[in-house]
């Protein structure tokens, strides 16, 4: 009862409600502007949370995440430009519906399925995060060491595109995370005598540089594309149509939850699996790909079912499942909090206040999403030539705000160039960021294990939990190798 | 170039992957043989070599080396999907790109001397001119946003940005 009062005290603050609403509005707005991504918005919003209370700060970022996921589907449906990779599946049926004059119906289907999936995902988060954290309380340094190994391998093995490039990106991220003073011996590592690097590379300039600056560079580097105008025409979704899609929405949400809870898998896989599952089971399977409302609903359910579930490994184990949860992890750290099983013991009220806020964000998404359908053209018609200079200004101010140093602006621009080169060479940025976050955790748990055991390596195979993690780590490596050869053979055959 | 040289280049399935692999290979060699031994201090007495501050950077350097070789091999043997290659862009005029670089320099070189507001206005106007914004009222944003956002940072969020010149 005492805890409940504390939770309500933490949650029932006007700041939290404003943060959620503002977050969802920013997310939907940014998501519905082609070329801007939810990741970019979350990265840019992070410096604004410095002076906020932890609950409001995290809820703002979660709101942007959720809004961005829905916002991405608006452009996918109306102008065949997915706002996020996960929305690529939505356009398979959404865009043909828009061409047939049923854009509004597709957008409503996307919104309703997004909200329902988001709600189911949140429920899963509330139930499973606490349960998993309870199990994780039995983990020591060797168990966490293997858990981090598993997370790294699965993030790389499931990275889109080339596995070799995913691995290289993660290794580069780990390497950069080691710059600074060594945590045990205090010796300098790759600082080159620069005192700005002694305290390691700042997370926020790296983040903004990697996810916002490349888009700006690309915009000024490439040939201008004519602006496409679109309107949400037609009638909305009927109750009968929603009922018809309900089974696919629930199944898609559960697929999203399962996939989202595994670090590294992501919303894109969930959207496509949910879509193909719905197509397989639907009596209208022949209509899929030609403008089937159930296809839009299934894709969006899979996509949004991931949102709450990706927070399960983050909150219970302290392991980020994707780029956005990695940024949210950064926000926790900025506020002096470390997600993981210990947080469930020491800050339980804060976690439950967050859960309440996350549940409330689904409701806000419904309201804001409806308004976005109405006013989409107002948002999407802002020319990027006006938008990007303002985005750059936010980037610079945000990077400088971390330590009040021009060095951080340099750092941000340097990582912007790195991010641009990544895009041009096909190296994925997500494993790089996750490597940067997991690198120090990996080293810290390795050293702690060795210190505990006095250098005895058998500590790494000390019991069933470590055996389990070793098995799934090697399983994930085997899967990655299998996928590599399968993709290579498929390419050779197609050539 | 001799005809055999040309045919060797033609045999490479993905030149960009090969170039990326070579660059990363060189970086890993510099790391493993120069940067890690010279720029990472190691205590004279160590109970376990795995506790050394050099241990993980060393392992990572060698792994980068190994995987960059794999990337080179991948570039030689496996062709990329040329139709859906997201790496390729159609380049626009250089003038636009150079003005963007100048705007970047304005931010890094003048941010503390001119203050956040003036550099914000200057860089935003430059970028508006780079990708020409022909609606005159839009230039009002170039004035209003730097002022508004700076004041938001300073007064609402208590983040001290440099306000005025010097």
XYZ file of C-alpha atoms in Angstrom:
661
model
C 0.000 0.000 0.000
C 2.896 2.272 0.859
C 4.462 1.381 -2.475
C 1.216 2.109 -4.326
C 1.048 5.608 -2.827
C 4.642 6.191 -3.823
C 3.990 4.920 -7.368
C 0.969 7.186 -7.740
C 2.904 10.130 -6.343
C 5.611 9.552 -8.921
C 3.179 9.007 -11.789
C 0.424 11.552 -11.114
C 2.537 14.536 -11.976
C 1.502 16.980 -14.670
C 5.066 16.827 -16.047
C 4.638 13.137 -16.853
C 1.387 13.673 -18.762
C 2.909 16.547 -20.718
C 6.012 14.452 -21.448
C 3.967 11.502 -22.762
C 1.695 13.682 -24.904
C 4.596 15.733 -26.229
C 6.609 12.583 -26.911
C 3.835 10.915 -28.900
C 3.158 14.139 -30.858
C 6.868 14.541 -31.695
C 7.133 10.842 -32.595
C 4.101 10.833 -34.914
C 5.177 14.156 -36.476
C 8.770 13.102 -37.091
C 7.724 9.612 -38.188
C 5.371 11.056 -40.798
C 8.043 13.242 -42.376
C 9.917 11.179 -44.962
C 13.638 11.244 -44.254
C 13.308 11.868 -40.527
C 13.339 8.835 -38.250
C 12.117 8.067 -34.752
C 15.709 7.160 -33.820
C 16.856 10.630 -34.838
C 14.044 12.230 -32.825
C 14.823 10.178 -29.692
C 18.539 11.029 -30.007
C 17.791 14.744 -30.406
C 15.316 14.760 -27.517
C 17.794 13.192 -25.090
C 19.617 16.463 -24.211
C 16.229 18.069 -23.440
C 15.666 15.540 -20.666
C 18.688 16.605 -18.572
C 16.702 18.851 -16.273
C 13.596 16.636 -16.169
C 12.632 14.132 -13.494
C 13.679 10.565 -14.486
C 10.099 9.292 -14.990
C 9.103 12.227 -17.210
C 12.390 11.982 -19.138
C 11.993 8.284 -19.932
C 8.293 8.687 -20.761
C 9.111 11.470 -23.230
C 11.540 9.174 -25.065
C 9.174 6.180 -24.931
C 6.393 8.432 -26.284
C 8.588 9.476 -29.226
C 9.473 5.817 -29.868
C 5.828 4.733 -29.969
C 4.623 7.742 -31.932
C 7.458 7.290 -34.416
C 6.531 3.668 -35.028
C 2.994 4.632 -36.010
C 4.097 7.798 -37.850
C 6.309 5.729 -40.141
C 3.270 3.881 -41.450
C 1.540 7.116 -42.559
C 4.154 7.880 -45.213
C 4.330 4.197 -46.153
C 0.601 4.153 -46.903
C 0.270 7.571 -48.536
C 3.462 8.116 -50.498
C 5.056 4.632 -50.590
C 7.960 5.869 -48.457
C 8.266 3.895 -45.211
C 9.216 6.187 -42.326
C 11.041 3.281 -40.693
C 12.278 -0.092 -42.046
C 9.481 -1.813 -40.115
C 6.844 0.154 -42.027
C 8.088 -1.329 -45.308
C 5.702 -4.222 -44.704
C 2.740 -1.869 -44.182
C 3.114 -0.391 -47.656
C 2.592 -3.812 -49.305
C -1.154 -3.411 -48.812
C -1.381 0.146 -47.494
C -0.171 1.856 -50.657
C -2.444 -0.142 -53.020
C -5.351 0.785 -50.708
C -4.383 4.472 -50.965
C -4.261 4.183 -54.754
C -7.747 2.668 -54.717
C -9.025 5.704 -52.754
C -9.063 3.906 -49.386
C -6.167 5.737 -47.766
C -8.195 6.738 -44.716
C -9.291 3.155 -44.136
C -5.685 1.937 -44.331
C -4.520 4.653 -41.933
C -7.297 3.859 -39.448
C -6.509 0.136 -39.680
C -2.851 0.923 -39.019
C -3.768 3.137 -36.069
C -6.198 0.726 -34.392
C -3.912 -2.264 -34.809
C -0.944 -0.204 -33.581
C -2.791 0.854 -30.438
C -4.102 -2.669 -29.698
C -0.658 -4.227 -30.298
C 0.993 -1.548 -28.199
C -1.435 -2.260 -25.333
C -0.799 -6.031 -25.496
C 2.934 -5.400 -25.637
C 2.735 -3.167 -22.562
C 0.862 -5.856 -20.618
C 3.608 -8.344 -21.560
C 6.226 -5.858 -20.409
C 4.576 -5.448 -17.010
C 4.243 -9.207 -16.457
C 7.527 -10.463 -17.849
C 9.986 -7.717 -16.901
C 9.471 -8.241 -13.170
C 9.572 -12.025 -13.571
C 12.783 -11.923 -15.597
C 14.362 -9.461 -13.170
C 13.556 -11.853 -10.322
C 15.436 -14.635 -12.141
C 18.288 -12.236 -12.980
C 18.798 -11.507 -9.277
C 20.545 -14.899 -9.166
C 23.026 -13.767 -11.812
C 26.595 -12.961 -10.905
C 29.375 -11.489 -13.029
C 30.020 -14.702 -15.078
C 26.306 -15.064 -15.903
C 26.116 -11.425 -17.014
C 29.318 -11.936 -19.019
C 27.686 -14.731 -21.021
C 24.405 -12.840 -21.295
C 26.303 -9.923 -22.882
C 28.127 -12.358 -25.198
C 24.764 -13.791 -26.234
C 23.278 -10.316 -26.790
C 26.244 -9.291 -28.929
C 26.125 -12.431 -31.059
C 22.373 -12.329 -31.601
C 22.371 -8.628 -32.452
C 25.042 -9.270 -35.066
C 23.640 -12.545 -36.371
C 20.233 -11.001 -36.950
C 21.529 -7.691 -38.326
C 20.046 -6.892 -41.698
C 22.417 -7.123 -44.636
C 25.905 -8.560 -44.329
C 26.787 -10.387 -41.104
C 30.482 -9.575 -41.584
C 29.665 -5.866 -41.698
C 27.457 -6.204 -38.600
C 30.344 -7.831 -36.759
C 32.801 -5.179 -37.887
C 30.397 -2.448 -36.770
C 30.001 -4.031 -33.323
C 33.786 -4.455 -32.967
C 34.393 -0.817 -33.895
C 31.763 0.195 -31.331
C 33.428 -1.929 -28.626
C 36.829 -0.460 -29.505
C 35.600 3.126 -29.200
C 33.862 2.356 -25.917
C 37.282 1.484 -24.449
C 38.719 4.966 -25.064
C 39.382 6.770 -21.757
C 40.774 5.843 -18.387
C 40.855 2.147 -17.581
C 38.367 1.451 -14.783
C 40.671 -0.905 -12.815
C 44.211 0.403 -13.320
C 43.465 4.018 -14.246
C 45.831 3.886 -17.211
C 44.985 5.884 -20.331
C 43.583 4.029 -23.309
C 43.787 5.650 -26.754
C 43.246 9.159 -25.341
C 46.375 10.552 -27.089
C 46.816 12.833 -24.086
C 43.540 14.665 -24.808
C 41.870 15.384 -21.461
C 38.436 15.556 -23.169
C 38.717 11.835 -23.870
C 39.823 10.793 -20.353
C 36.222 10.292 -19.246
C 35.530 8.157 -22.377
C 33.703 9.282 -25.521
C 30.478 11.140 -24.678
C 27.415 9.091 -25.509
C 25.105 11.899 -26.665
C 27.396 13.510 -29.300
C 28.082 9.994 -30.621
C 24.381 9.241 -30.761
C 23.351 12.481 -32.456
C 26.292 12.260 -34.825
C 25.528 8.713 -35.834
C 21.777 9.028 -36.337
C 20.986 12.649 -37.258
C 24.012 14.152 -39.029
C 24.263 11.501 -41.813
C 20.702 12.349 -42.921
C 21.665 16.034 -43.106
C 24.881 15.332 -45.039
C 22.984 13.070 -47.419
C 20.324 15.713 -48.018
C 22.897 18.318 -49.077
C 24.999 15.766 -50.962
C 22.377 14.142 -53.139
C 20.227 15.391 -55.972
C 16.978 17.024 -54.841
C 13.919 14.797 -55.191
C 10.582 16.411 -56.120
C 8.237 16.702 -53.139
C 5.263 14.320 -53.293
C 1.977 15.630 -51.896
C -0.635 13.235 -50.585
C -3.978 13.326 -48.851
C -5.837 10.814 -46.712
C -8.939 10.261 -48.835
C -11.886 7.844 -48.581
C -13.823 6.500 -45.601
C -12.524 5.134 -42.304
C -12.484 1.560 -41.038
C -15.821 0.013 -40.038
C -16.373 -1.978 -36.839
C -17.084 -5.107 -38.924
C -13.719 -4.743 -40.668
C -11.957 -4.274 -37.334
C -13.639 -7.435 -36.010
C -12.551 -9.344 -39.117
C -8.939 -8.260 -38.578
C -8.959 -8.847 -34.822
C -7.485 -12.376 -34.899
C -4.607 -11.210 -37.094
C -4.025 -8.197 -34.854
C -3.834 -10.304 -31.677
C -1.616 -12.935 -33.329
C 0.592 -10.189 -34.783
C 0.855 -8.508 -31.387
C 1.969 -11.771 -29.761
C 4.523 -12.330 -32.546
C 5.770 -8.790 -31.900
C 6.017 -9.426 -28.166
C 8.024 -12.638 -28.599
C 10.357 -11.137 -31.195
C 10.710 -7.837 -29.349
C 11.755 -9.577 -26.143
C 14.778 -11.116 -27.927
C 17.563 -8.535 -28.177
C 18.443 -7.532 -31.701
C 15.548 -9.007 -33.651
C 13.584 -5.796 -34.121
C 10.287 -4.605 -35.479
C 10.978 -5.278 -39.161
C 11.188 -9.049 -38.677
C 8.060 -8.981 -36.490
C 6.072 -7.014 -39.085
C 6.977 -9.385 -41.917
C 6.383 -12.574 -39.863
C 3.027 -11.249 -38.660
C 2.070 -10.292 -42.235
C 2.976 -13.666 -43.717
C 1.183 -15.463 -40.862
C -1.977 -13.414 -41.496
C -1.773 -14.091 -45.238
C -1.383 -17.806 -44.651
C -4.464 -18.001 -42.422
C -6.736 -15.422 -44.055
C -9.704 -16.434 -46.235
C -8.805 -13.352 -48.361
C -5.206 -14.452 -48.945
C -5.499 -13.814 -52.696
C -6.129 -10.138 -51.973
C -2.915 -9.698 -49.934
C -0.494 -7.372 -51.690
C -3.326 -5.812 -53.700
C -4.885 -3.665 -50.969
C -6.131 -5.946 -48.170
C -6.989 -4.155 -44.941
C -6.079 -7.251 -42.904
C -2.544 -7.056 -44.361
C -2.110 -3.505 -43.075
C -3.485 -4.469 -39.658
C -1.242 -7.540 -39.333
C 1.923 -5.683 -40.374
C 1.263 -2.826 -37.960
C 0.361 -5.210 -35.123
C 3.670 -7.038 -35.546
C 5.542 -3.752 -35.815
C 4.016 -2.155 -32.716
C 3.874 -5.341 -30.667
C 7.626 -4.992 -30.397
C 7.590 -1.545 -28.734
C 6.782 -2.533 -25.153
C 8.523 -5.910 -25.392
C 11.921 -4.414 -26.316
C 11.831 -2.775 -22.890
C 11.683 -6.213 -21.198
C 15.419 -7.056 -21.598
C 16.293 -3.408 -21.002
C 14.478 -3.015 -17.695
C 15.003 -6.508 -16.304
C 18.558 -7.264 -17.499
C 19.944 -3.876 -18.509
C 20.484 -5.137 -22.077
C 19.246 -2.892 -24.925
C 17.353 -4.825 -27.588
C 17.653 -2.225 -30.348
C 18.946 1.258 -31.091
C 16.093 3.154 -29.453
C 16.250 1.113 -26.245
C 20.020 1.729 -26.297
C 19.272 5.468 -26.290
C 16.716 4.997 -23.513
C 19.405 3.116 -21.562
C 21.587 6.206 -22.051
C 18.775 8.355 -20.638
C 18.567 6.133 -17.540
C 22.315 6.535 -17.072
C 22.131 10.332 -17.505
C 19.730 10.320 -14.549
C 21.994 8.121 -12.444
C 19.911 4.957 -12.856
C 21.131 1.571 -14.060
C 18.386 -0.658 -15.484
C 18.580 -4.297 -14.432
C 17.499 -6.569 -11.600
C 18.929 -4.259 -8.932
C 16.679 -1.437 -10.117
C 13.661 -3.676 -9.425
C 14.882 -3.946 -5.836
C 15.935 -0.360 -5.253
C 13.575 1.679 -7.473
C 10.464 -0.479 -7.774
C 8.121 2.517 -7.439
C 9.871 4.291 -10.288
C 9.520 1.230 -12.509
C 5.807 0.906 -11.796
C 5.314 4.648 -12.384
C 7.009 4.092 -15.755
C 4.693 1.157 -16.479
C 1.646 3.336 -15.790
C 3.013 6.020 -18.084
C 3.745 3.510 -20.828
C 0.166 2.174 -20.599
C -1.180 5.726 -20.766
C 0.906 6.399 -23.882
C -1.204 3.856 -25.839
C -4.280 5.993 -25.200
C -2.469 9.153 -26.232
C -1.304 7.390 -29.403
C -4.953 6.777 -30.348
C -5.841 10.473 -29.959
C -2.701 11.853 -31.624
C -2.800 9.236 -34.407
C -6.371 10.240 -35.288
C -5.357 13.887 -35.485
C -2.317 12.984 -37.587
C -4.552 11.324 -40.199
C -6.471 14.592 -40.462
C -3.526 16.976 -40.519
C -0.910 14.759 -42.164
C -0.521 16.980 -45.234
C 0.304 19.969 -43.007
C 3.141 18.005 -41.382
C 4.537 16.273 -44.452
C 4.477 19.382 -46.643
C 7.179 21.162 -44.606
C 10.112 21.291 -47.048
C 13.265 19.548 -45.862
C 15.305 22.568 -46.934
C 13.666 24.390 -44.000
C 13.573 21.384 -41.692
C 17.174 20.158 -41.866
C 18.903 23.464 -40.930
C 16.692 23.529 -37.823
C 17.488 19.860 -37.092
C 21.223 20.691 -37.352
C 20.754 23.532 -34.865
C 19.128 21.110 -32.392
C 22.019 18.676 -32.972
C 24.670 21.293 -32.190
C 22.885 22.718 -29.142
C 22.185 19.207 -27.823
C 25.778 18.029 -28.242
C 27.178 21.181 -26.611
C 24.729 20.961 -23.701
C 26.272 17.689 -22.426
C 29.544 19.143 -21.100
C 29.427 22.759 -22.354
C 32.386 22.073 -24.609
C 32.962 22.768 -28.317
C 34.887 19.484 -28.365
C 31.551 17.656 -28.218
C 30.372 19.484 -31.354
C 33.540 18.317 -33.120
C 32.917 14.803 -31.814
C 29.308 14.865 -33.031
C 30.342 16.011 -36.518
C 33.105 13.390 -36.637
C 30.607 10.653 -35.793
C 28.260 12.203 -38.367
C 30.917 11.610 -41.007
C 31.429 8.071 -39.654
C 27.651 7.475 -39.856
C 27.573 8.834 -43.419
C 30.436 6.530 -44.423
C 28.592 3.640 -42.759
C 25.532 4.408 -44.907
C 27.619 4.623 -48.057
C 29.469 1.363 -47.375
C 26.479 -0.564 -46.019
C 27.885 -0.980 -42.499
C 24.935 -0.955 -40.073
C 25.029 1.698 -37.338
C 22.860 -0.249 -34.850
C 25.446 -2.964 -33.951
C 28.040 -0.168 -33.633
C 25.957 1.641 -31.004
C 25.066 -1.558 -29.161
C 28.738 -2.601 -29.213
C 29.607 0.809 -27.769
C 27.165 0.252 -24.903
C 27.872 -3.417 -24.251
C 31.686 -3.142 -24.620
C 32.410 -1.733 -21.146
C 29.805 -4.087 -19.578
C 31.529 -7.040 -21.262
C 34.957 -6.034 -19.971
C 33.679 -5.136 -16.514
C 31.936 -8.503 -15.995
C 34.907 -10.406 -17.405
C 37.291 -8.707 -14.976
C 34.941 -9.022 -12.013
C 34.593 -12.747 -12.690
C 38.380 -13.136 -12.807
C 38.794 -11.142 -9.611
C 36.152 -13.215 -7.789
C 37.722 -16.501 -8.906
C 41.307 -15.309 -8.431
C 41.988 -15.944 -12.109
C 40.356 -19.382 -12.216
C 38.653 -19.692 -15.616
C 36.252 -22.399 -14.426
C 34.055 -19.630 -12.997
C 32.748 -19.098 -16.543
C 31.187 -22.569 -16.551
C 30.158 -22.633 -12.920
C 26.508 -23.701 -13.143
C 23.317 -24.254 -15.147
C 22.730 -20.550 -15.849
C 26.168 -20.097 -17.431
C 25.747 -23.399 -19.343
C 22.411 -22.166 -20.664
C 23.885 -18.856 -21.850
C 26.938 -20.593 -23.377
C 24.596 -22.931 -25.283
C 22.434 -20.121 -26.669
C 25.502 -17.998 -27.490
C 27.034 -20.791 -29.559
C 23.580 -21.589 -30.966
C 23.284 -18.011 -32.152
C 26.779 -18.130 -33.722
C 25.874 -21.398 -35.474
C 22.654 -19.819 -36.732
C 24.602 -16.791 -38.020
C 27.052 -19.031 -39.905
C 24.178 -21.094 -41.310
C 22.406 -17.902 -42.458
C 25.613 -16.549 -43.993
C 26.094 -19.645 -46.166
C 22.388 -19.844 -47.012
C 22.366 -16.190 -48.188
C 25.601 -16.703 -50.116
C 24.220 -19.775 -51.890
C 20.984 -17.928 -52.687
C 23.009 -15.073 -54.203
C 25.184 -17.448 -56.206
C 22.081 -19.198 -57.558
C 20.419 -15.884 -58.457
C 23.606 -14.733 -60.213
C 46.531 -0.779 -67.229
C 47.128 -4.125 -68.897
C 44.199 -6.213 -70.132
C 44.826 -8.838 -67.436
C 44.695 -6.072 -64.800
C 41.340 -4.895 -66.156
C 39.914 -8.400 -66.145
C 41.049 -8.839 -62.515
C 39.131 -5.690 -61.525
C 36.096 -6.996 -63.442
C 36.286 -10.251 -61.476
C 35.713 -8.345 -58.223
C 31.997 -8.620 -57.499
C 31.671 -5.674 -55.089
C 34.462 -3.084 -55.313
C 33.067 -0.984 -52.452
C 33.215 -3.945 -50.050
C 36.807 -4.610 -51.089
C 37.793 -0.947 -50.528
C 35.990 -0.907 -47.145
C 37.727 -4.139 -46.180
C 41.156 -2.799 -47.161
C 40.628 0.439 -45.188
C 39.516 -1.513 -42.111
C 42.413 -3.925 -42.534
C 44.852 -0.996 -42.495
C 43.133 0.499 -39.429
C 43.351 -2.841 -37.605
C 47.052 -3.194 -38.448
C 47.778 0.317 -37.136
C 45.775 -0.535 -34.018
C 47.391 -3.895 -33.344
C 50.992 -2.910 -34.056
C 51.171 0.777 -33.163
C 48.265 2.284 -31.212
C 47.574 -0.492 -28.684
C 51.238 -1.028 -27.682
C 52.046 2.707 -27.592
C 48.884 4.410 -26.410
C 47.555 1.992 -23.811
C 49.451 1.934 -20.572
C 49.956 -1.432 -18.869
C 50.843 -1.968 -15.183
C 54.216 -3.658 -14.617
C 52.730 -6.452 -12.482
C 49.652 -8.350 -13.653
C 48.108 -11.406 -11.976
C 46.249 -12.400 -15.109
C 46.948 -11.185 -18.677
C 43.177 -10.974 -19.262
C 43.018 -8.226 -16.623
C 45.360 -6.031 -18.683
C 43.952 -2.772 -20.105
C 45.458 -3.900 -23.429
C 43.769 -7.305 -23.517
C 40.350 -6.390 -24.959
C 41.637 -3.688 -27.386
C 44.143 -6.252 -28.660
C 41.515 -8.942 -29.169
C 39.192 -6.442 -30.863
C 42.001 -5.240 -33.184
C 42.780 -8.797 -34.302
C 39.107 -9.586 -34.764
C 38.700 -6.445 -36.925
C 41.683 -7.641 -38.939
C 40.152 -11.101 -39.415
C 36.725 -9.802 -40.384
C 38.098 -7.150 -42.735
C 39.876 -9.981 -44.601
C 36.513 -11.776 -44.733
C 34.889 -8.591 -46.062
C 37.532 -8.365 -48.800
C 36.827 -12.004 -49.717
C 33.096 -11.313 -49.661
C 33.638 -8.373 -52.031
C 35.658 -10.528 -54.396
C 33.307 -13.507 -54.388
C 29.761 -12.301 -53.707
C 28.073 -9.655 -55.836
C 25.723 -7.097 -54.281
C 22.140 -6.480 -55.287
C 22.845 -3.630 -57.724
C 19.202 -2.695 -58.277
C 18.303 -2.275 -54.618
C 21.698 -1.042 -53.440
C 20.894 1.565 -50.793
C 24.545 2.596 -50.679
C 24.339 4.439 -53.980
C 23.122 8.032 -54.223
C 22.670 10.402 -57.143
C 24.950 13.301 -56.240
C 23.701 16.884 -56.371
C 25.681 20.089 -57.020
C 28.954 20.496 -55.091
C 28.116 24.140 -54.225
C 25.335 22.941 -51.896
C 27.615 20.451 -50.179
C 30.397 23.014 -49.710
C 27.993 25.537 -48.137
C 26.863 22.792 -45.761
C 30.497 22.214 -44.758
C 30.890 25.970 -44.159
C 27.781 25.898 -41.940
C 29.343 23.028 -39.952
C 32.529 25.066 -39.549
C 30.538 28.108 -38.421
C 29.097 26.010 -35.608
C 32.376 24.468 -34.424
C 34.598 27.499 -34.826
C 32.310 30.348 -33.793
C 29.908 28.774 -31.291
C 31.705 30.014 -28.192
C 32.981 33.312 -29.609
C 29.777 34.515 -31.293
C 27.322 32.745 -29.007
C 24.588 30.212 -29.744
C 22.077 32.709 -31.151
C 24.308 34.407 -33.718
C 25.975 31.200 -34.922
C 22.555 29.530 -35.089
C 21.195 32.357 -37.266
C 24.300 32.479 -39.472
C 24.475 28.714 -40.075
C 20.708 28.401 -40.643
C 20.694 31.254 -43.190
C 23.669 29.635 -44.953
C 21.841 26.317 -45.164
C 18.655 28.033 -46.387
C 20.751 29.544 -49.188
C 22.508 26.235 -49.935
C 19.315 24.357 -50.797
C 17.612 27.567 -51.848
C 14.577 28.423 -49.749
C 12.751 30.867 -51.989
C 9.900 31.737 -49.630
C 11.004 34.980 -47.938
C 8.977 34.456 -44.755
C 10.788 31.172 -44.110
C 13.883 33.237 -43.304
C 11.955 34.402 -40.243
C 12.427 30.848 -38.918
C 16.197 31.310 -39.273
C 15.907 34.169 -36.776
C 13.149 32.873 -34.527
C 14.352 29.299 -33.979
C 17.904 30.012 -32.755
C 16.547 32.654 -30.352
C 13.660 30.478 -29.154
C 15.651 27.257 -28.763
C 18.566 29.000 -27.026
C 16.220 30.630 -24.543
C 14.483 27.278 -24.028
C 17.803 25.608 -23.223
C 19.025 28.436 -20.963
C 15.862 29.461 -19.104
C 13.643 26.367 -19.065
C 16.173 23.542 -19.044
C 18.921 25.378 -17.153
C 21.544 24.369 -19.717
C 24.041 27.240 -19.997
C 24.639 27.891 -23.707
C 26.911 30.813 -24.647
C 24.448 33.626 -25.307
C 26.256 36.672 -26.600
C 29.522 37.345 -28.440
C 32.566 37.019 -26.170
